[in-house]
Each structure stands twice: as structure tokens, then as C-alpha cells.
PDB file of C-alpha atoms in Angstrom:
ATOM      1  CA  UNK S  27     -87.910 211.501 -76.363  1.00  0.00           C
ATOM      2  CA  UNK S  28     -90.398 209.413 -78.084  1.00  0.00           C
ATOM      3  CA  UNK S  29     -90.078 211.374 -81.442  1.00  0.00           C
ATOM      4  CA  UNK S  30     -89.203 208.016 -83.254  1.00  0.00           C
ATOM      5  CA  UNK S  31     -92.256 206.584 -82.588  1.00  0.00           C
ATOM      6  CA  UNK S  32     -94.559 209.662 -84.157  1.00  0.00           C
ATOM      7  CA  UNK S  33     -95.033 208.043 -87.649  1.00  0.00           C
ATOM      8  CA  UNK S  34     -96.659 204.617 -85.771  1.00  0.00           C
ATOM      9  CA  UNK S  35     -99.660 206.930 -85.443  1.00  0.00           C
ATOM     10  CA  UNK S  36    -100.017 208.272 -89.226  1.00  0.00           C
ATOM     11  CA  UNK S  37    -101.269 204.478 -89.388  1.00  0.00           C
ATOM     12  CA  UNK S  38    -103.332 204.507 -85.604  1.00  0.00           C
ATOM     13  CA  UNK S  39    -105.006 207.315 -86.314  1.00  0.00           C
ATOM     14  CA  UNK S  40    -107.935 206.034 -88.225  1.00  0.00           C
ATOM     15  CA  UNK S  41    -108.225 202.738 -86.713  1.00  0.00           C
ATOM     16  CA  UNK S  42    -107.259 204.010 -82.908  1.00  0.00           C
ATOM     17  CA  UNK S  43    -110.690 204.151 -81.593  1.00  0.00           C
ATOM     18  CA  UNK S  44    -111.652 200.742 -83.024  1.00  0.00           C
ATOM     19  CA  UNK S  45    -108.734 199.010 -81.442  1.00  0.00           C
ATOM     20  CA  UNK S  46    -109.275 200.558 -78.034  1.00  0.00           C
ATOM     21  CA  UNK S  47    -113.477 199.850 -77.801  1.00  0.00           C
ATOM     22  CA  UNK S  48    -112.318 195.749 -78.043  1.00  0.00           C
ATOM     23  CA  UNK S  49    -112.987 195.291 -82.219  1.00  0.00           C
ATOM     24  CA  UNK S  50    -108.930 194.695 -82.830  1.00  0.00           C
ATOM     25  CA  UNK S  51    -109.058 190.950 -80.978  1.00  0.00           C
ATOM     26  CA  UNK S  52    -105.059 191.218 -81.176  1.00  0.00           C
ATOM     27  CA  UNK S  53    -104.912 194.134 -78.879  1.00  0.00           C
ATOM     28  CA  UNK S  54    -108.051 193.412 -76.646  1.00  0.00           C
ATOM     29  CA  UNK S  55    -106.653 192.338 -73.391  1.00  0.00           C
ATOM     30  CA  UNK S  56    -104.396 195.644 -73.753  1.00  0.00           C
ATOM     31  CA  UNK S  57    -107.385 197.734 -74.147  1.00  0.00           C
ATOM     32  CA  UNK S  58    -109.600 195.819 -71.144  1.00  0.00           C
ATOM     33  CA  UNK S  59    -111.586 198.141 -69.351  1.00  0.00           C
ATOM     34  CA  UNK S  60    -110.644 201.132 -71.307  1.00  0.00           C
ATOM     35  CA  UNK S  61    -113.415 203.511 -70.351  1.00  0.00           C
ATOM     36  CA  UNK S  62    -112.358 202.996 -66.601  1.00  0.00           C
ATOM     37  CA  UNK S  63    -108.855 203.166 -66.896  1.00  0.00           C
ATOM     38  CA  UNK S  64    -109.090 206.475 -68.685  1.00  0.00           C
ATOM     39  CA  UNK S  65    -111.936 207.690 -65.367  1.00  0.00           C
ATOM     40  CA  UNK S  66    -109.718 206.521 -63.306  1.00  0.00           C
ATOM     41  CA  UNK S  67    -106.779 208.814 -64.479  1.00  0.00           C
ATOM     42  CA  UNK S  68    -109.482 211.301 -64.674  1.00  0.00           C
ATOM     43  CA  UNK S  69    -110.647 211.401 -61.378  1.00  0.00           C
ATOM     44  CA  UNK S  70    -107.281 211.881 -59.656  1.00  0.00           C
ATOM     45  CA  UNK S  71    -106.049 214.435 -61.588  1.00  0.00           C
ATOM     46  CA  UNK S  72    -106.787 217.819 -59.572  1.00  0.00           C
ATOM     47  CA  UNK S  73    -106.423 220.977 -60.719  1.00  0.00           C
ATOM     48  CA  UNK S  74    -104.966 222.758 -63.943  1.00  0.00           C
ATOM     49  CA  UNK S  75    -103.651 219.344 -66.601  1.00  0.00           C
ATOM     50  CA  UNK S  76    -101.604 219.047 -69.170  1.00  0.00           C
ATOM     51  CA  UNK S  77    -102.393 216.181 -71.001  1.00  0.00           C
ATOM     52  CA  UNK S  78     -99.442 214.187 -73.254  1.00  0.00           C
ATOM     53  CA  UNK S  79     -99.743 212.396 -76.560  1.00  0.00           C
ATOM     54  CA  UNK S  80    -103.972 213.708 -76.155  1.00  0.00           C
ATOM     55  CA  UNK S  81    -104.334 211.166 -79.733  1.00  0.00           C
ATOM     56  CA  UNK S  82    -108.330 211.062 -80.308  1.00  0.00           C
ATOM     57  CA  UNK S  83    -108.916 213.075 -77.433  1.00  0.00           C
ATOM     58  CA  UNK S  84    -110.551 210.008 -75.099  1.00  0.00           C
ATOM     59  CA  UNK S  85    -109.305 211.053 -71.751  1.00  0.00           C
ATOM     60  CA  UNK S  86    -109.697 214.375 -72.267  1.00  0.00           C
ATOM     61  CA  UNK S  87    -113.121 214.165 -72.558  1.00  0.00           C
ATOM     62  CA  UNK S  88    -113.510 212.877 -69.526  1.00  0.00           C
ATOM     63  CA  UNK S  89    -110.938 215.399 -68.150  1.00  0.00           C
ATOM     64  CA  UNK S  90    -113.239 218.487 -69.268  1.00  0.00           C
ATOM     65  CA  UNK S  91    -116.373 216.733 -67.874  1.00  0.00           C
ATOM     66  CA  UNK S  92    -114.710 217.233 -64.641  1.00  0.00           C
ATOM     67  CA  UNK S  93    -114.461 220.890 -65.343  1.00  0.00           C
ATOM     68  CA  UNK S  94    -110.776 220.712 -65.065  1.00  0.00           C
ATOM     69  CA  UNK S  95    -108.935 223.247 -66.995  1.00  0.00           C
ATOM     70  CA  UNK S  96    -106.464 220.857 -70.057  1.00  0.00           C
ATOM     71  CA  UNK S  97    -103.973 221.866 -72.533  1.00  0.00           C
ATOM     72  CA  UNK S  98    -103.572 219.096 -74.577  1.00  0.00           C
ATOM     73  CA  UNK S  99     -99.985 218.100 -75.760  1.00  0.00           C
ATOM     74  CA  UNK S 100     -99.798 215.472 -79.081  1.00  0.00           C
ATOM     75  CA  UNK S 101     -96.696 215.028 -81.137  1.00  0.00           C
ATOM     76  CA  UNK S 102     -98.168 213.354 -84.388  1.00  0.00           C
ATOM     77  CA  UNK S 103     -99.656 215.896 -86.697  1.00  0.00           C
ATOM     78  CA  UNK S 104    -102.298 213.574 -87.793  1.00  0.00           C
ATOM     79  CA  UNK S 105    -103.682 212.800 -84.364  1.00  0.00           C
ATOM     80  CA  UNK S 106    -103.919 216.871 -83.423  1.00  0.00           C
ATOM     81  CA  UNK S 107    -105.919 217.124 -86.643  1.00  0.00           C
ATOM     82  CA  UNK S 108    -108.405 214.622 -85.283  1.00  0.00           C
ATOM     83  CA  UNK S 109    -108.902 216.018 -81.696  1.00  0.00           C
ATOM     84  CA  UNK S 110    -108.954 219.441 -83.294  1.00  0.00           C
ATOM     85  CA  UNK S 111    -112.389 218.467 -85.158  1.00  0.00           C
ATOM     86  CA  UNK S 112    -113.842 216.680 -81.502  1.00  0.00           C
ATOM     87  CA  UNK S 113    -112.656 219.023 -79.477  1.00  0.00           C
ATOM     88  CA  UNK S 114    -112.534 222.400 -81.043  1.00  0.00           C
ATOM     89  CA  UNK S 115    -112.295 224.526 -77.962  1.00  0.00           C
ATOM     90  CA  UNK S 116    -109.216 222.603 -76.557  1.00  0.00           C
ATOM     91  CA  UNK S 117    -105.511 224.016 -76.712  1.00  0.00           C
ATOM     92  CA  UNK S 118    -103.040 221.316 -78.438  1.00  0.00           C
ATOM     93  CA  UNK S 119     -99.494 222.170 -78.488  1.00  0.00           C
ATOM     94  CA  UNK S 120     -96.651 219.988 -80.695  1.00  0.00           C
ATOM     95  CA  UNK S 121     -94.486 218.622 -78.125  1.00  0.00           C
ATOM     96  CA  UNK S 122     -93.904 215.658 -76.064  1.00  0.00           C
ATOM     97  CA  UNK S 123     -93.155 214.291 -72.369  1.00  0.00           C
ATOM     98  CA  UNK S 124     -90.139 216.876 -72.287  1.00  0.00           C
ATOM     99  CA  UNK S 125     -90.314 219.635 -74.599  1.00  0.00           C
ATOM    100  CA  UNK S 126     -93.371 221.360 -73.925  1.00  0.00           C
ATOM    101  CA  UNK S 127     -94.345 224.900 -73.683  1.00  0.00           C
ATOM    102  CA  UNK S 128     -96.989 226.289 -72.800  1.00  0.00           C
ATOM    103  CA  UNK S 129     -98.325 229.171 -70.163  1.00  0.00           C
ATOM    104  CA  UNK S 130    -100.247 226.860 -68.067  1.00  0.00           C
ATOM    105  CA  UNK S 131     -99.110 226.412 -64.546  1.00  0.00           C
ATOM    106  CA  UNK S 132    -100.335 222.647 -64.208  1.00  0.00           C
ATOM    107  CA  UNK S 133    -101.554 220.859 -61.171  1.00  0.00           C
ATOM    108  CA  UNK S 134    -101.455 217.505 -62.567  1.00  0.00           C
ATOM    109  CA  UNK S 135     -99.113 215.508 -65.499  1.00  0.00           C
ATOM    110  CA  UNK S 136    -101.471 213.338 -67.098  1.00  0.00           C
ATOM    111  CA  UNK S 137    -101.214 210.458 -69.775  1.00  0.00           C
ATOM    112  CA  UNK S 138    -102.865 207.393 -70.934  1.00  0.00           C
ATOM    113  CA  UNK S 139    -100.917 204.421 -73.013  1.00  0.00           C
ATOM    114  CA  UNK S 140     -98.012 206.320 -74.114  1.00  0.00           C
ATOM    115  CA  UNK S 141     -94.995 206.873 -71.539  1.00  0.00           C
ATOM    116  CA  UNK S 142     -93.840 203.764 -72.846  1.00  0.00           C
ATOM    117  CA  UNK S 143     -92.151 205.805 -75.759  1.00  0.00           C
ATOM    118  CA  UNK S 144     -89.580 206.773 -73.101  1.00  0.00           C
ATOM    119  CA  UNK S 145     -86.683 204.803 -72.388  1.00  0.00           C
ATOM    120  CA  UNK S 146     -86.047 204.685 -68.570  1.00  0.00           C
ATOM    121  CA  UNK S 147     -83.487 207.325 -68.575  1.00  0.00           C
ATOM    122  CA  UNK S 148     -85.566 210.058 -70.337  1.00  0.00           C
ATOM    123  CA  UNK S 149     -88.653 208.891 -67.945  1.00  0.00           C
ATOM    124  CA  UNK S 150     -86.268 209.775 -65.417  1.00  0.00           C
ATOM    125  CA  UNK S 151     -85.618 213.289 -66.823  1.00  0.00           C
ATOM    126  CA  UNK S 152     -89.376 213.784 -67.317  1.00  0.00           C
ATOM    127  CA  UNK S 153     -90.174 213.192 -63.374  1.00  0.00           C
ATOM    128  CA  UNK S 154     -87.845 215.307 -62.779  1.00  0.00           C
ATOM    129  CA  UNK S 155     -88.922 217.966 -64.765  1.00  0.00           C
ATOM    130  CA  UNK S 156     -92.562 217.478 -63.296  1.00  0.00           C
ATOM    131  CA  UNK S 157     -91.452 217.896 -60.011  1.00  0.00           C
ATOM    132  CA  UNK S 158     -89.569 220.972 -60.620  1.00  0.00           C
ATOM    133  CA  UNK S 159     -92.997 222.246 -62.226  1.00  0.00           C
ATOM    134  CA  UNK S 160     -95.674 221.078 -60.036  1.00  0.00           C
ATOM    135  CA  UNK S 161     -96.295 222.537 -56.290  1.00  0.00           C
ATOM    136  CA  UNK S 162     -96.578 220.549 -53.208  1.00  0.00           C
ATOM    137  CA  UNK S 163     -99.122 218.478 -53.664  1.00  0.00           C
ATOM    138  CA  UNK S 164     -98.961 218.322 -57.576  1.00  0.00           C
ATOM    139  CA  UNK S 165     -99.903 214.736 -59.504  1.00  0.00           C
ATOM    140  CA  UNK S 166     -98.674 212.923 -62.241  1.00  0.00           C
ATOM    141  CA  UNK S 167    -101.248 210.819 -62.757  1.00  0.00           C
ATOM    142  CA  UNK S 168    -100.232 207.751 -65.666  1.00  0.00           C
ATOM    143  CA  UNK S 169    -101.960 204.984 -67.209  1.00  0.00           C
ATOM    144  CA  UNK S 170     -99.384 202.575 -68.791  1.00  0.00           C
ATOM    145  CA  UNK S 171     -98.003 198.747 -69.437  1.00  0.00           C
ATOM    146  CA  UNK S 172     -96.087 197.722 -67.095  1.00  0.00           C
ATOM    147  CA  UNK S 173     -94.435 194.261 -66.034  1.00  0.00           C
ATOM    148  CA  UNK S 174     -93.974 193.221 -62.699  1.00  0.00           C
ATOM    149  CA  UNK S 175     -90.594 191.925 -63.579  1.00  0.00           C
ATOM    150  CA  UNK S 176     -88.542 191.194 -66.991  1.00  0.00           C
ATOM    151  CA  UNK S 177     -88.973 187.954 -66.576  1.00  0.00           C
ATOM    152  CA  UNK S 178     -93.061 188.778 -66.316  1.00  0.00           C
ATOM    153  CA  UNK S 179     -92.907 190.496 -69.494  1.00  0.00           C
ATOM    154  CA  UNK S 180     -90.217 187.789 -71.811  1.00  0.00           C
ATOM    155  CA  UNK S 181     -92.922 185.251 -70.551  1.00  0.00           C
ATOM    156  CA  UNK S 182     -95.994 187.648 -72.097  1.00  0.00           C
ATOM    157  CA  UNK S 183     -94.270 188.513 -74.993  1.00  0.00           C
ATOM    158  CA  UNK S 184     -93.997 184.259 -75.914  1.00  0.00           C
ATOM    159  CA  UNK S 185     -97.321 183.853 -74.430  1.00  0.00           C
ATOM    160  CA  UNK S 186     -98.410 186.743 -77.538  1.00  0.00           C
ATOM    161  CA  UNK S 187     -96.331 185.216 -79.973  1.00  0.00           C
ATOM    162  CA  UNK S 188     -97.592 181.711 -79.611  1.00  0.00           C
ATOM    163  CA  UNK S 189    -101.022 183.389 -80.030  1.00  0.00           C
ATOM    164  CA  UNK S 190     -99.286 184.724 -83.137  1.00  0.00           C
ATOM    165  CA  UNK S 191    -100.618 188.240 -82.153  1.00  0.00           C
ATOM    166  CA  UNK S 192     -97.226 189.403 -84.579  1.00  0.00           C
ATOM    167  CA  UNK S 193     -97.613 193.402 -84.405  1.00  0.00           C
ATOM    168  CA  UNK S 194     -98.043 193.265 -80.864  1.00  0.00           C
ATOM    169  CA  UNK S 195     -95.316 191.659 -80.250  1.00  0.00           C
ATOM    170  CA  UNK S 196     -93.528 194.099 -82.335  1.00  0.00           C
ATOM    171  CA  UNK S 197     -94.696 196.374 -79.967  1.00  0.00           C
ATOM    172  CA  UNK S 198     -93.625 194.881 -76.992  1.00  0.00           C
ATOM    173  CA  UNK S 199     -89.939 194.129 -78.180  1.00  0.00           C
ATOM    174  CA  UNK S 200     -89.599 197.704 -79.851  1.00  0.00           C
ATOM    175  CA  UNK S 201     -91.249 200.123 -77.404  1.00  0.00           C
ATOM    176  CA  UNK S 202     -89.723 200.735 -73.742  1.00  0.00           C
ATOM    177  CA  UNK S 203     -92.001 199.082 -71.480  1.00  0.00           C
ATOM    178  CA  UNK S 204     -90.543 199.248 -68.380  1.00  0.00           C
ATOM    179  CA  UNK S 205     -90.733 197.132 -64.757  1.00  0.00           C
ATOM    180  CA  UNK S 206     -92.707 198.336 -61.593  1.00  0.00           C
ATOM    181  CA  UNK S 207     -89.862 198.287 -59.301  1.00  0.00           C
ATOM    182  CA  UNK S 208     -88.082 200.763 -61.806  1.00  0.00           C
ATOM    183  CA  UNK S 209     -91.322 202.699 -62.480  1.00  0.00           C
ATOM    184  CA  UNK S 210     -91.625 203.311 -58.653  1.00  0.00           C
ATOM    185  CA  UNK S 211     -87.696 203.797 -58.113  1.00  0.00           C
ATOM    186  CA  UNK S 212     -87.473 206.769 -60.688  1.00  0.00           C
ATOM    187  CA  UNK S 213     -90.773 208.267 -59.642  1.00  0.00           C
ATOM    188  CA  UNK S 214     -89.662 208.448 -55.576  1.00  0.00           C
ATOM    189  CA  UNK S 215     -86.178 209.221 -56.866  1.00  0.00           C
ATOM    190  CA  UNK S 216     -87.491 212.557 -58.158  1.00  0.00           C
ATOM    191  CA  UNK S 217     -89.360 213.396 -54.662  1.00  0.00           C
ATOM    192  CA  UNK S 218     -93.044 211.816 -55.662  1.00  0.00           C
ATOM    193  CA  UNK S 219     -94.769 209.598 -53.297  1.00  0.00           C
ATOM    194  CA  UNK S 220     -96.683 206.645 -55.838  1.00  0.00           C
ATOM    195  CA  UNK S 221     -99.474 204.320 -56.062  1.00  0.00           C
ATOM    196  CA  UNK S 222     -99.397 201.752 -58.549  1.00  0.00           C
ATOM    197  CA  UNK S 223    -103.281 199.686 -59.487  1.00  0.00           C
ATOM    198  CA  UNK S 224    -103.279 197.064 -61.711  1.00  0.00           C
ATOM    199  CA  UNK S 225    -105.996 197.212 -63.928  1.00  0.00           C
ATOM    200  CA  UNK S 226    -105.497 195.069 -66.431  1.00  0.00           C
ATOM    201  CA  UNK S 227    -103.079 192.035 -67.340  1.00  0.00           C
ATOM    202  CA  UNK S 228    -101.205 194.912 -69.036  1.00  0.00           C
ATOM    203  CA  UNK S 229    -101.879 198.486 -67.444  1.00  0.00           C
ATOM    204  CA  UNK S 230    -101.602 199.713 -64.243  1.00  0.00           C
ATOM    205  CA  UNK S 231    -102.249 203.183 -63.332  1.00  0.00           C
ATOM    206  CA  UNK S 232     -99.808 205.443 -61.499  1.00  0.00           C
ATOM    207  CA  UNK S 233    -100.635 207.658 -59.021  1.00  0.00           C
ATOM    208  CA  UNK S 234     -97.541 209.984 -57.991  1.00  0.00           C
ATOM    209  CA  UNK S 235     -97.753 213.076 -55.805  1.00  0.00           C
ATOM    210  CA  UNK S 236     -95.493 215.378 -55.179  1.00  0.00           C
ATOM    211  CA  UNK S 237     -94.094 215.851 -51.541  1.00  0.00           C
TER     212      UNK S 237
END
């Protein structure tokens, strides 16, 4: 369920905010356009959100400025702490893409650079879940890496590594960063209707709605 990535962000949490505003060159072209990646997940969310793995609370800032009603959902202690002192009015629950509980009857499933902590079988189980939560109409509205094939992402992964960019690479080989034709299988599977953007070399955003 992602829980065996949690400690990763004991080290992130300081540094997390630096890395994403371009001053971490290894990680740059992941973080390209940011700001508008995290509007763009922003402005199609609708409604009532719950927001997973919320870390320094940068998209839900711009989820509130839209006077959209969030409940924040983080699994690393560390990171709640932080987004508890910038955001002291905001609800954050300890839980993750599929254990969750909390009394809000959301609209919209939102997330930015973390569904990768899923393996394809529990992202499976998580649309699922959304679509048995969400009414007609509903989003889940992700921004995420994805590859447009695994031969797209083996030929990323040596282009990194003969930049030696080392930890990234770590990233890429540990984490489950899945294909777009998988992405868009599970996602209609579970009765969504999706629109994938690519906005960087590395993330695209999703844009699912329910039928």
C-alpha cells in the first residue's frame, strides 16, 4: 500500500521544497513546471477533496484558494508535522491511497507525485475503491510519472544513469512507476472515463471521471 516507502520522507521532509522549486539539479526535469502541474490538478478537482500523501502541503494550497473544502491524508509522521505548522486549519488524517477514514463525502481523489508507491495491482484496488465512493460525475484527479511504454522508461532510466543522477535512478528502479496504456486500462476498468496531459518529460496528469 505504499507503507514501505514512509521512511524515504523522514529524509524529504526538510529538503522537499528545495528539490521541487528546481535547486536539486538531479531531480529538476522531474520537478519542471511544478507550480502548474500542481494548478492544474487544482483546477479540475470539483467539489469536496481528499487529498493523499498532502507532504508540505503545496497543492493544497492551491486547493483551498479555490475555496474547495480538503481533508488532507499523509502517511509519514514527519511530513503531517510540517503541513500542520502551514496549514493549521486543515484536517490531516494517517492513512494512505486505501485505508482512509474519514467523514467527508468527497467529490474528487486528488494527488500529486506519489501514486507511484502503488504497485499496479493495489492502484487497481484504489480505483476501485474511488469509484465505489465518488457519485456520478466524481474525479480522481492525479499528477504522476508515467512512461509511455517500458521500453520508454529502461531507455530514461540509462539516459539518468549515464548522467550519473544515482538516487534517482534508485528511484526509478525501486518505486512502481507504471505505463500509460496500464494507467488508462485500470482506470476505465473501474468505470472512469480518463484524460491523460503530458506535462513534463516525466509527469502527466490524469484526469478520470466517473461515469
Amino acid at each position: 500500500m505504499g507503507r514501505e516507502f514512509v521512511g524515504i520522507f523522514d529524509e524529504w521532509v526538510h529538503t522537499y521544497d528545495d528539490s521541487v522549486s528546481g535547486k536539486d539539479e538531479e531531480y529538476k526535469d522531474v520537478f519542471m513546471k511544478y507550480n502548474e502541474i500542481l494548478q492544474a490538478v487544482a483546477d479540475a478537482a470539483i467539489g469536496s477533496v481528499i487529498e493523499f500523501g498532502v507532504g508540505t502541503g503545496n497543492l493544497t494550497v492551491k486547493l483551498l484558494h479555490r475555496g474547495l473544502e480538503v481533508v488532507g491524508i499523509e502517511p509519514n509522521q514527519a511530513m503531517r508535522e510540517v503541513v500542520a505548522e502551514k496549514l493549521k486549519d486543515l484536517i490531516v488524517i494517517d492513512g494512505d491511497f486505501l485505508e482512509f477514514e474519514t467523514e467527508i463525502r468527497p467529490q474528487s481523489f486528488v494527488s500529486s507525485y506519489a501514486f507511484h508507491h502503488l504497485t499496479d495491482a493495489e492502484k487497481a484496488q484504489a480505483f476501485q475503491l474511488y469509484a465505489e465512493q465518488l457519485p456520478a460525475g466524481g474525479k480522481v484527479v492525479f499528477a504522476d510519472t508515467l512512461f509511455a511504454s517500458e521500453a520508454a522508461k529502461k531507455e530514461i532510466i540509462a539516459f539518468e544513469q549515464a548522467r550519473g543522477h544515482a538516487n534517482l535512478v534508485e528511484d526509478l528502479n525501486r518505486e512502481y512507476y507504471t505505463t500509460v496504456p496500464v494507467m488508462e486500462k485500470l482506470m476505465t476498468d473501474a468505470g472512469f472515463t480518463v484524460e491523460l496531459s503530458k506535462m513534463n518529460n516525466y509527469v502527466y496528469l490524469i484526469d478520470a471521471t466517473k461515469k
